[in-house]
Amino acid sequence: MALVTTTEMFKKAYEGGYAVGAFNVNNMEIVQGITEACQDLKSPVVLQVSKGARAYANHNYLVKMVQAAVENCPDIPIALHLDHGPDFETCKACIDGGFTSVMIDGSSLPFDENVELAKKVVEYAHAHGVVVEAELGTLAGVEDDVNVSAEDSSYTRPEEVEEFVDRTGCDSLAIAIGTSHGAYKFKPGTKPQLRFDVLEDISKRLPGFPIVLHGSSSVPQEFVQKINAHGGKMPDAIGIPEEMLREAAKMAVCKINIDSDIRLAITATIREYFDAHPDHFDPRQYLKPARQAVKDMVAHKIVNVLGCNGKA
Ligand code: G3H
Ligand code: 13P
Ligand code: ZN
């Protein structure tokens, strides 16, 4: 199967009451860990690349690694997506350079400017067979070099979504309902909450339209504890409870973005490994279990959170 857009996978996910995982990729082991889990479980997947990933690993390396994964996983649809495209030029570079989906993130702009920017990207993308995710509402947390405080974040306003989708022609919409980027999503001692009423309202206004949730790592405490037990310092790291994401996946949410949990799986595994094997210095020795940890974590998400096993 060649690289695909997200159109068909989102349609099936919407109708089937599940979501597709969108996992951030930055190196070979991450690409392999994710796609091996998806291949084993016959699960569709979005591999997403941020501006920071392109700066770290280089566009060509990432595209070629994803193409290699497509060849190695013949049974599953894989989409290659630009995560948080910051401007038209970056989206164009990815559209011209082999991606099948791009996100234009104008969520920090005033409504009309967000519309204009997204519309421009949609026109170029659609002319080249590529789909576009846009965003309304602002998530808290850290992404690339942008840090949005909880006070500056804002939920998506349901009354704006129809006009936004109509005017931009975007193919999916990322919304803010209380998820946030990074490993510190809720204050310790507070009850994690998502605004399912906002999601419900939005989905009624956009029947059949795929909704995207960013900032959806669950920050598994086994990883946090392992990191802290082996020299790390991540007190009070808290994520979105898995059962809330499962609920969202049954609703209009068709794409769930996960990056921090990959970072935690790798870091926990390598920290533990170094403690146990202080004399080892061959990267293959510690990257192998790290890759396996990514694979195990993704398999867990597919079965217990996304519900997309067997949906390839
Ligand atoms: O939403 C942000 C993703 O976790 C990507 O993070 O920009 O540091 O690559 P990054
Ligand atoms: P997390 O930080 O919760 O993994 O979110 C990732 C994300 O939204 C990528 O766009
Ligand atoms: Zn995001």
XYZ file of C-alpha atoms in Angstrom, residues 8-310:
303
model
C -10.770 7.220 3.902
C -9.335 6.391 7.328
C -11.267 9.240 8.987
C -14.518 8.314 7.219
C -14.223 4.748 8.495
C -13.191 5.936 11.963
C -16.152 8.321 12.194
C -18.608 5.645 11.144
C -16.942 2.938 13.230
C -16.750 4.895 16.496
C -12.977 4.713 16.837
C -10.011 7.029 16.244
C -6.745 6.756 14.353
C -3.543 7.400 16.314
C -1.327 10.231 15.102
C 2.140 9.654 16.472
C 5.067 12.082 16.154
C 8.181 10.698 14.494
C 11.697 12.059 14.944
C 14.029 9.128 14.248
C 14.217 5.613 12.848
C 13.485 3.770 16.080
C 10.296 5.770 16.618
C 9.098 5.123 13.040
C 9.844 1.418 13.448
C 8.280 1.052 16.910
C 5.022 2.711 15.850
C 4.598 1.014 12.497
C 5.547 -2.465 13.733
C 2.760 -2.212 16.335
C 0.302 -1.009 13.678
C 1.306 -3.749 11.249
C 0.899 -6.451 13.938
C -2.530 -5.117 14.933
C -3.695 -4.250 11.396
C -4.250 -0.675 12.393
C -4.282 2.479 10.223
C -1.899 5.196 11.391
C -0.867 8.813 10.894
C 2.869 9.460 11.214
C 3.324 13.132 11.929
C 6.320 15.398 11.621
C 6.647 18.747 13.392
C 8.712 21.766 12.384
C 11.120 20.694 15.155
C 11.327 17.159 13.741
C 12.192 18.524 10.288
C 14.881 20.704 11.850
C 16.263 17.757 13.865
C 16.145 14.875 11.403
C 15.873 16.614 8.005
C 12.839 16.438 5.716
C 14.372 13.892 3.310
C 15.431 11.468 6.028
C 11.969 11.522 7.560
C 10.162 11.021 4.246
C 12.473 8.163 3.221
C 12.142 6.448 6.603
C 8.365 6.663 6.372
C 8.498 5.314 2.810
C 10.589 2.400 4.101
C 7.947 1.759 6.768
C 5.244 1.767 4.072
C 7.187 -0.941 2.179
C 7.716 -2.968 5.347
C 4.062 -2.749 6.431
C 2.124 -3.714 3.317
C -1.166 -4.375 5.098
C -1.885 -0.999 6.670
C -2.712 2.515 5.430
C -0.125 5.095 6.549
C -0.543 8.873 6.173
C 2.408 11.262 6.426
C 1.280 14.496 8.075
C 2.830 17.852 8.912
C 2.071 18.594 12.576
C 1.498 22.251 13.554
C 2.502 23.754 10.218
C 3.460 27.297 11.225
C 3.048 29.038 7.842
C 2.121 28.571 4.172
C 5.751 28.024 3.099
C 6.295 25.065 5.450
C 3.006 23.511 4.337
C 3.974 24.000 0.681
C 7.391 22.404 1.251
C 5.719 19.336 2.761
C 3.008 19.157 0.081
C 5.688 19.373 -2.619
C 7.934 17.003 -0.680
C 5.833 13.855 -0.345
C 3.442 14.456 2.574
C -0.187 13.386 2.131
C -1.621 15.656 4.835
C -0.674 18.970 6.438
C -1.850 20.928 9.425
C -1.874 24.699 9.209
C -1.912 25.992 12.761
C -3.377 29.478 12.715
C -4.995 28.959 16.113
C -3.171 31.904 17.683
C -4.380 34.309 14.954
C -7.597 36.343 14.974
C -10.491 34.404 13.400
C -10.412 36.082 9.953
C -6.625 35.747 9.630
C -6.816 32.086 10.663
C -9.475 31.593 7.951
C -7.424 33.361 5.252
C -4.256 31.403 6.027
C -6.040 28.042 6.202
C -7.919 28.785 2.958
C -4.673 29.549 1.129
C -3.128 26.265 2.332
C -6.302 24.309 1.445
C -6.316 25.695 -2.116
C -2.694 24.675 -2.690
C -3.010 21.331 -0.891
C -6.204 20.228 -2.644
C -4.738 21.123 -6.033
C -1.979 18.623 -5.184
C -4.142 15.830 -3.717
C -3.199 16.603 -0.112
C -5.631 17.085 2.798
C -5.559 19.829 5.434
C -6.162 19.952 9.180
C -6.811 23.410 10.659
C -7.296 24.489 14.274
C -9.761 26.685 16.162
C -9.201 27.363 19.865
C -5.881 27.379 21.709
C -4.334 24.538 23.691
C -2.116 25.177 26.683
C 1.373 23.671 26.848
C 4.601 23.589 24.891
C 4.946 22.901 21.171
C 8.103 23.727 19.211
C 9.251 27.101 20.533
C 5.759 28.254 21.533
C 4.664 28.003 25.167
C 0.994 28.787 25.855
C 0.053 29.215 29.524
C -3.199 27.749 30.855
C -4.535 31.303 31.286
C -3.921 32.108 27.601
C -5.497 28.903 26.329
C -9.139 28.967 25.249
C -11.757 26.400 24.378
C -13.028 26.259 20.806
C -16.228 28.305 20.422
C -18.822 25.962 18.865
C -20.675 28.879 17.247
C -17.605 29.572 15.063
C -16.920 26.124 13.624
C -19.442 26.015 10.747
C -18.307 29.321 9.303
C -14.648 28.324 9.736
C -15.035 24.981 7.957
C -17.222 26.516 5.218
C -14.862 29.361 4.493
C -11.581 27.396 4.680
C -12.653 24.110 3.057
C -10.415 22.250 5.551
C -10.727 18.454 5.765
C -10.519 18.080 9.550
C -10.590 20.406 12.529
C -8.437 20.391 15.663
C -10.338 21.721 18.667
C -9.487 22.747 22.224
C -11.586 21.023 24.920
C -9.070 20.875 27.757
C -6.233 18.727 26.442
C -2.779 20.333 26.362
C 0.681 19.653 24.999
C 3.473 18.143 27.061
C 3.716 16.000 30.198
C 2.130 18.421 32.707
C -1.496 18.666 31.679
C -3.279 19.114 34.997
C -2.238 20.586 38.327
C -1.548 17.872 40.940
C -4.566 17.331 43.154
C -7.031 18.654 40.553
C -9.453 16.408 38.706
C -8.609 15.969 35.005
C -11.524 17.268 32.953
C -12.380 17.543 29.260
C -15.276 19.631 27.905
C -17.305 16.841 26.282
C -20.220 19.283 26.061
C -18.145 21.467 23.703
C -17.178 18.419 21.617
C -20.817 17.342 21.452
C -21.982 20.802 20.407
C -19.295 21.036 17.702
C -20.087 17.598 16.301
C -23.800 18.457 16.070
C -22.927 21.541 14.040
C -20.556 19.563 11.779
C -22.253 16.207 11.205
C -19.877 13.600 9.793
C -16.896 15.939 9.986
C -13.644 14.571 11.496
C -12.449 16.259 14.685
C -8.837 16.094 15.915
C -7.565 16.087 19.493
C -4.058 17.374 20.128
C -2.261 17.048 23.446
C -3.654 13.575 24.073
C -0.842 11.765 25.815
C -1.885 9.968 28.979
C 1.538 10.283 30.661
C 1.557 6.686 31.992
C 2.681 6.791 35.613
C 4.776 3.622 35.173
C 7.044 5.652 32.853
C 7.127 8.673 35.144
C 7.992 6.485 38.139
C 10.704 4.680 36.205
C 12.207 7.973 35.061
C 12.182 9.342 38.598
C 13.575 6.095 40.019
C 16.543 6.207 37.656
C 17.848 9.716 38.077
C 15.142 11.716 36.287
C 13.140 14.572 37.708
C 9.567 14.791 36.467
C 7.448 15.409 39.554
C 3.725 15.866 39.008
C 3.684 14.797 35.349
C -0.005 14.097 34.601
C -1.832 13.263 31.358
C -5.329 12.719 29.970
C -7.022 9.645 31.487
C -7.292 6.899 28.885
C -11.009 6.368 29.436
C -11.688 9.998 28.471
C -9.827 9.550 25.194
C -11.744 6.336 24.540
C -14.987 8.284 24.995
C -13.805 11.000 22.588
C -12.809 8.330 20.038
C -16.356 6.949 20.103
C -17.653 10.446 19.307
C -16.576 12.678 16.379
C -12.865 12.555 17.227
C -11.136 10.644 14.410
C -7.467 11.552 15.077
C -5.755 11.529 18.470
C -2.277 13.079 18.701
C 0.354 11.429 20.878
C 3.965 12.507 21.235
C 4.855 12.942 24.912
C 4.067 9.283 25.708
C 6.621 8.228 23.074
C 9.226 10.466 24.703
C 8.408 9.060 28.135
C 8.570 5.432 26.955
C 11.989 5.986 25.415
C 13.415 7.999 28.287
C 12.172 5.609 30.985
C 13.604 2.619 29.140
C 16.989 4.168 28.468
C 17.371 5.548 32.005
C 16.606 2.125 33.451
C 18.959 0.483 30.976
C 21.868 2.760 31.815
C 21.414 2.140 35.539
C 21.457 -1.620 34.957
C 24.326 -1.573 32.447
C 26.703 1.262 33.287
C 29.428 -0.341 31.145
C 27.399 -0.486 27.900
C 28.082 2.101 25.236
C 26.764 0.625 21.969
C 23.626 2.666 21.074
C 22.029 -0.461 19.607
C 22.026 -2.008 23.076
C 19.793 0.659 24.608
C 17.894 1.801 21.508
C 16.596 -1.722 20.931
C 14.591 -1.883 24.199
C 13.607 1.773 23.695
C 12.133 0.915 20.284
C 10.351 -2.083 21.835
C 8.902 0.214 24.530
C 7.498 2.515 21.823
C 5.992 -0.504 20.079
C 4.401 -1.811 23.305
C 3.044 1.626 24.211
C 1.520 2.148 20.738
C -0.017 -1.351 20.776
C -1.587 -0.535 24.144
C -3.071 2.706 22.755
C -4.443 0.985 19.662
C -6.301 -1.635 21.678
C -7.291 0.280 24.819
C -7.683 3.906 23.714
C -8.122 4.267 19.955
C -10.028 1.075 19.207
C -8.544 0.925 15.696
C -7.093 -2.608 15.826
C -8.201 -4.643 12.837
